Tab-separated table of C-alpha atoms in Angstrom:
chain	number	residue	atom	x	y	z
A	24	ASN	CA	-84.197	-117.762	-70.330
A	25	ALA	CA	-85.974	-118.784	-73.525
A	26	GLY	CA	-89.233	-119.950	-71.898
A	27	VAL	CA	-91.657	-120.880	-74.685
A	28	THR	CA	-90.370	-120.572	-78.241
A	29	GLN	CA	-92.660	-120.589	-81.259
A	30	THR	CA	-91.667	-120.836	-84.888
A	31	PRO	CA	-92.322	-119.277	-87.284
A	32	LYS	CA	-93.367	-115.796	-86.132
A	33	PHE	CA	-95.182	-114.995	-89.359
A	34	GLN	CA	-96.533	-117.114	-92.198
A	35	VAL	CA	-98.721	-116.611	-95.240
A	36	LEU	CA	-100.378	-119.657	-96.779
A	37	LYS	CA	-102.681	-120.294	-99.672
A	38	THR	CA	-105.982	-122.046	-99.116
A	39	GLY	CA	-105.457	-125.797	-99.074
A	40	GLN	CA	-101.792	-125.717	-98.125
A	41	SER	CA	-100.573	-127.521	-95.043
A	42	MET	CA	-98.307	-126.240	-92.322
A	43	THR	CA	-96.930	-127.173	-88.912
A	44	LEU	CA	-96.415	-124.633	-86.164
A	45	GLN	CA	-93.636	-125.558	-83.781
A	46	CYS	CA	-93.479	-124.934	-80.042
A	47	ALA	CA	-90.800	-125.796	-77.514
A	48	GLN	CA	-90.469	-125.005	-73.816
A	49	ASP	CA	-87.413	-125.280	-71.594
A	50	MET	CA	-89.125	-125.020	-68.189
A	51	ASN	CA	-89.685	-128.758	-67.736
A	52	HIS	CA	-93.438	-128.181	-67.713
A	53	ASN	CA	-95.809	-131.084	-67.975
A	54	SER	CA	-98.695	-129.385	-69.757
A	55	MET	CA	-98.720	-127.582	-73.087
A	56	TYR	CA	-101.469	-125.753	-74.956
A	57	TRP	CA	-102.329	-124.247	-78.311
A	58	TYR	CA	-104.632	-121.226	-78.550
A	59	ARG	CA	-105.871	-119.015	-81.307
A	60	GLN	CA	-106.635	-115.335	-80.857
A	61	ASP	CA	-109.133	-113.600	-83.084
A	62	PRO	CA	-110.106	-109.933	-82.758
A	63	GLY	CA	-112.633	-109.324	-79.985
A	64	MET	CA	-112.760	-112.958	-78.885
A	65	GLY	CA	-109.887	-113.415	-76.475
A	66	LEU	CA	-107.929	-116.656	-76.637
A	67	ARG	CA	-109.621	-119.936	-77.447
A	68	LEU	CA	-108.105	-123.307	-76.714
A	69	ILE	CA	-107.498	-125.510	-79.752
A	70	TYR	CA	-105.748	-128.539	-78.239
A	71	TYR	CA	-103.822	-129.278	-75.122
A	72	SER	CA	-101.492	-131.912	-73.758
A	73	ALA	CA	-101.808	-132.473	-70.025
A	74	SER	CA	-98.651	-134.560	-69.973
A	75	GLU	CA	-96.219	-136.198	-72.350
A	76	GLY	CA	-98.005	-138.821	-74.416
A	77	THR	CA	-101.509	-137.362	-74.093
A	78	THR	CA	-103.448	-134.856	-76.164
A	79	ASP	CA	-107.045	-133.640	-75.920
A	80	LYS	CA	-109.359	-131.387	-77.841
A	81	GLY	CA	-110.115	-127.911	-76.621
A	82	GLU	CA	-112.856	-125.518	-77.596
A	83	VAL	CA	-112.064	-125.159	-81.322
A	84	PRO	CA	-110.189	-128.275	-82.569
A	85	ASN	CA	-111.715	-128.671	-86.045
A	86	GLY	CA	-109.176	-128.364	-88.841
A	87	TYR	CA	-106.166	-128.943	-86.594
A	88	ASN	CA	-104.038	-131.792	-85.355
A	89	VAL	CA	-101.347	-131.848	-82.706
A	90	SER	CA	-98.358	-133.920	-81.726
A	91	ARG	CA	-96.656	-133.983	-78.345
A	92	LEU	CA	-93.266	-135.018	-79.648
A	93	ASN	CA	-91.622	-135.165	-76.219
A	94	LYS	CA	-91.890	-133.271	-72.964
A	95	ARG	CA	-90.428	-130.121	-74.529
A	96	GLU	CA	-92.187	-129.947	-77.875
A	97	PHE	CA	-95.810	-129.622	-78.941
A	98	SER	CA	-96.642	-128.976	-82.599
A	99	LEU	CA	-99.856	-127.819	-84.266
A	100	ARG	CA	-100.661	-128.877	-87.818
A	101	LEU	CA	-103.079	-127.414	-90.300
A	102	GLU	CA	-103.678	-130.133	-92.899
A	103	SER	CA	-105.640	-128.028	-95.389
A	104	ALA	CA	-105.584	-124.368	-94.463
A	105	ALA	CA	-108.753	-122.298	-94.774
A	106	PRO	CA	-109.199	-118.504	-94.631
A	107	SER	CA	-111.160	-118.958	-91.372
A	108	GLN	CA	-107.919	-120.138	-89.786
A	109	THR	CA	-106.307	-116.758	-90.240
A	110	SER	CA	-105.407	-115.848	-86.688
A	111	VAL	CA	-102.646	-115.382	-84.167
A	112	TYR	CA	-101.623	-118.688	-82.625
A	113	PHE	CA	-100.143	-118.956	-79.162
A	114	CYS	CA	-98.445	-121.871	-77.519
A	115	ALA	CA	-98.318	-122.037	-73.728
A	116	SER	CA	-97.012	-124.334	-71.037
A	117	SER	CA	-97.577	-124.856	-67.333
A	118	ASP	CA	-96.774	-127.184	-64.518
A	119	LYS	CA	-100.021	-129.110	-64.125
A	120	THR	CA	-99.779	-129.397	-60.384
A	121	GLY	CA	-102.719	-127.545	-58.875
A	122	THR	CA	-104.849	-124.780	-60.295
A	123	ASN	CA	-102.464	-122.033	-59.218
A	124	GLN	CA	-99.857	-122.462	-61.912
A	125	PRO	CA	-99.875	-119.696	-64.525
A	126	GLN	CA	-99.457	-120.572	-68.143
A	127	HIS	CA	-96.397	-119.130	-69.821
A	128	PHE	CA	-96.906	-118.053	-73.400
A	129	GLY	CA	-94.761	-117.874	-76.470
A	130	ASP	CA	-94.692	-114.715	-78.557
A	131	GLY	CA	-97.248	-116.021	-81.036
A	132	THR	CA	-97.396	-116.893	-84.726
A	133	ARG	CA	-99.310	-114.593	-87.061
A	134	LEU	CA	-100.834	-116.795	-89.738
A	135	SER	CA	-102.648	-115.484	-92.796
A	136	ILE	CA	-104.515	-117.772	-95.181
A	137	LEU	CA	-105.245	-116.301	-98.583
B	7	ALA	CA	-121.261	-121.473	-71.534
B	8	GLN	CA	-119.244	-118.309	-71.103
B	9	LYS	CA	-117.020	-118.740	-68.102
B	10	ILE	CA	-115.332	-115.336	-68.034
B	11	THR	CA	-116.999	-112.007	-68.754
B	12	GLN	CA	-115.187	-108.727	-69.227
B	13	THR	CA	-117.776	-106.048	-69.906
B	14	GLN	CA	-115.455	-103.117	-70.655
B	15	PRO	CA	-114.115	-103.266	-74.221
B	16	GLY	CA	-111.967	-100.172	-73.735
B	17	MET	CA	-110.991	-97.695	-71.051
B	18	PHE	CA	-109.057	-94.466	-70.853
B	19	VAL	CA	-107.122	-93.470	-67.751
B	20	GLN	CA	-104.985	-90.481	-66.922
B	21	GLU	CA	-101.347	-91.109	-66.102
B	22	LYS	CA	-100.743	-91.612	-62.359
B	23	GLU	CA	-104.388	-92.427	-61.688
B	24	ALA	CA	-105.794	-95.840	-60.743
B	25	VAL	CA	-107.984	-97.934	-63.015
B	26	THR	CA	-110.212	-100.924	-62.266
B	27	LEU	CA	-110.861	-103.606	-64.843
B	28	ASP	CA	-113.942	-105.738	-64.297
B	29	CYS	CA	-114.071	-109.508	-64.504
B	30	THR	CA	-116.849	-111.887	-63.530
B	31	TYR	CA	-116.652	-115.648	-63.786
B	32	ASP	CA	-118.867	-118.676	-63.637
B	33	THR	CA	-117.957	-122.041	-62.181
B	34	SER	CA	-119.459	-124.637	-59.868
B	35	ASP	CA	-116.048	-126.003	-58.913
B	36	PRO	CA	-115.009	-124.916	-55.386
B	37	SER	CA	-111.337	-125.017	-56.376
B	38	TYR	CA	-110.259	-122.636	-59.112
B	39	GLY	CA	-107.684	-120.022	-59.941
B	40	LEU	CA	-108.071	-116.609	-61.485
B	41	PHE	CA	-105.356	-114.977	-63.569
B	42	TRP	CA	-104.791	-111.661	-65.242
B	43	TYR	CA	-102.602	-111.282	-68.301
B	44	LYS	CA	-101.356	-108.203	-70.109
B	45	GLN	CA	-100.950	-108.091	-73.872
B	46	PRO	CA	-99.108	-105.006	-75.141
B	47	SER	CA	-99.241	-103.959	-78.765
B	48	SER	CA	-96.181	-106.117	-79.443
B	49	GLY	CA	-98.431	-109.130	-78.905
B	50	GLU	CA	-96.872	-111.220	-76.168
B	51	MET	CA	-98.933	-112.446	-73.210
B	52	ILE	CA	-97.527	-111.414	-69.837
B	53	PHE	CA	-98.746	-112.987	-66.597
B	54	LEU	CA	-99.589	-110.327	-64.000
B	55	ILE	CA	-101.339	-111.738	-60.964
B	56	TYR	CA	-103.043	-114.823	-59.546
B	57	GLN	CA	-105.879	-115.344	-57.047
B	58	GLY	CA	-106.855	-118.747	-55.699
B	59	SER	CA	-110.425	-119.527	-54.714
B	60	TYR	CA	-109.355	-120.445	-51.191
B	61	ASP	CA	-107.075	-117.468	-50.672
B	62	GLN	CA	-108.225	-115.388	-47.727
B	63	GLN	CA	-106.541	-112.196	-48.853
B	64	ASN	CA	-106.658	-110.287	-52.089
B	65	ALA	CA	-103.589	-110.831	-54.229
B	66	THR	CA	-101.148	-107.997	-54.839
B	67	GLU	CA	-98.122	-107.733	-57.126
B	68	GLY	CA	-96.473	-104.332	-57.149
B	69	ARG	CA	-98.927	-101.871	-58.688
B	70	TYR	CA	-101.403	-104.631	-59.472
B	71	SER	CA	-104.006	-105.808	-57.004
B	72	LEU	CA	-107.001	-108.047	-57.348
B	73	ASN	CA	-110.334	-107.181	-55.765
B	74	PHE	CA	-111.706	-110.680	-55.201
B	75	GLN	CA	-115.368	-110.945	-54.228
B	76	LYS	CA	-116.074	-114.647	-54.149
B	77	ALA	CA	-119.798	-114.488	-53.416
B	78	ARG	CA	-120.292	-112.185	-56.393
B	79	LYS	CA	-117.907	-114.267	-58.551
B	80	SER	CA	-115.947	-111.153	-59.298
B	81	ALA	CA	-112.173	-110.703	-59.698
B	82	ASN	CA	-111.436	-107.125	-60.692
B	83	LEU	CA	-107.905	-105.967	-61.464
B	84	VAL	CA	-106.777	-102.654	-60.034
B	85	ILE	CA	-103.780	-100.906	-61.546
B	86	SER	CA	-102.544	-98.113	-59.330
B	87	ALA	CA	-100.490	-95.102	-60.429
B	88	SER	CA	-100.969	-95.824	-64.124
B	89	GLN	CA	-97.994	-95.409	-66.435
B	90	LEU	CA	-97.859	-94.944	-70.186
B	91	GLY	CA	-96.413	-98.449	-70.452
B	92	ASP	CA	-99.606	-99.854	-68.966
B	93	SER	CA	-101.419	-99.181	-72.237
B	94	ALA	CA	-102.323	-102.671	-73.414
B	95	MET	CA	-105.061	-105.274	-73.649
B	96	TYR	CA	-105.810	-107.031	-70.359
B	97	PHE	CA	-107.304	-110.493	-70.128
B	98	CYS	CA	-108.953	-112.188	-67.191
B	99	ALA	CA	-108.760	-115.992	-67.168
B	100	MET	CA	-109.939	-118.812	-64.963
B	101	ARG	CA	-108.532	-122.271	-64.435
B	102	ASP	CA	-110.711	-124.839	-62.764
B	103	TRP	CA	-110.788	-128.598	-62.312
B	104	ASP	CA	-109.535	-129.510	-65.771
B	105	TYR	CA	-106.513	-127.178	-65.563
B	106	LYS	CA	-107.470	-125.440	-68.806
B	107	LEU	CA	-107.647	-121.678	-68.956
B	108	SER	CA	-110.795	-119.916	-70.088
B	109	PHE	CA	-110.225	-116.340	-71.206
B	110	GLY	CA	-112.447	-113.316	-71.314
B	111	ALA	CA	-112.645	-111.112	-74.404
B	112	GLY	CA	-110.269	-108.569	-72.903
B	113	THR	CA	-110.256	-104.879	-72.023
B	114	THR	CA	-108.104	-102.336	-73.829
B	115	VAL	CA	-106.547	-99.760	-71.533
B	116	THR	CA	-105.156	-96.515	-72.924
B	117	VAL	CA	-103.146	-94.353	-70.548
B	118	ARG	CA	-103.148	-90.647	-71.390
B	119	ALA	CA	-100.252	-88.339	-70.490
């Protein structure tokens, strides 16, 4: 039972470098999400995809782009990394039907921008 | 606007005792869901319990129960018979009409032997 798989688990980048974080889920969920977690701030939504073929901005989208490659995969791209993007990134998925569906999270990617 | 408020940054509890984690929320949508997640030091997010806005009874899952007071917009998590493995960060979250989750800042629980 893989659930939600994120790669890589850790990454160090230099300012200005680009990088794509990968996420795949095997639960046949319609909706997928990208969050960042900073100390003392909980999780904040970056982008989400309510269903295959759609993406929308969340609370903190600046500096990021996403691609919903297919129903299983949802990637997050940093085009020009900045130190302010140092964070732990979580991917999540859920079945969109109703408000009672919990989101299932990957194990996170720890990203440091130097 | 802040949708979820967790006012307790950290709490200590003695092993085998119960602990209550506070959560208040803000929404004008009559249909919403409230979730609690656990994040141990290893970092993963673990779903614990769910309460729907129309549910008549408080949700329970094993040692976890939710004290849902709709008029006060409160959804407190109660952990009974605390164990050392309960030491973690706990997040309250709400999902309303747009199906997105809004998270609180979290409460760190430390269980003492």
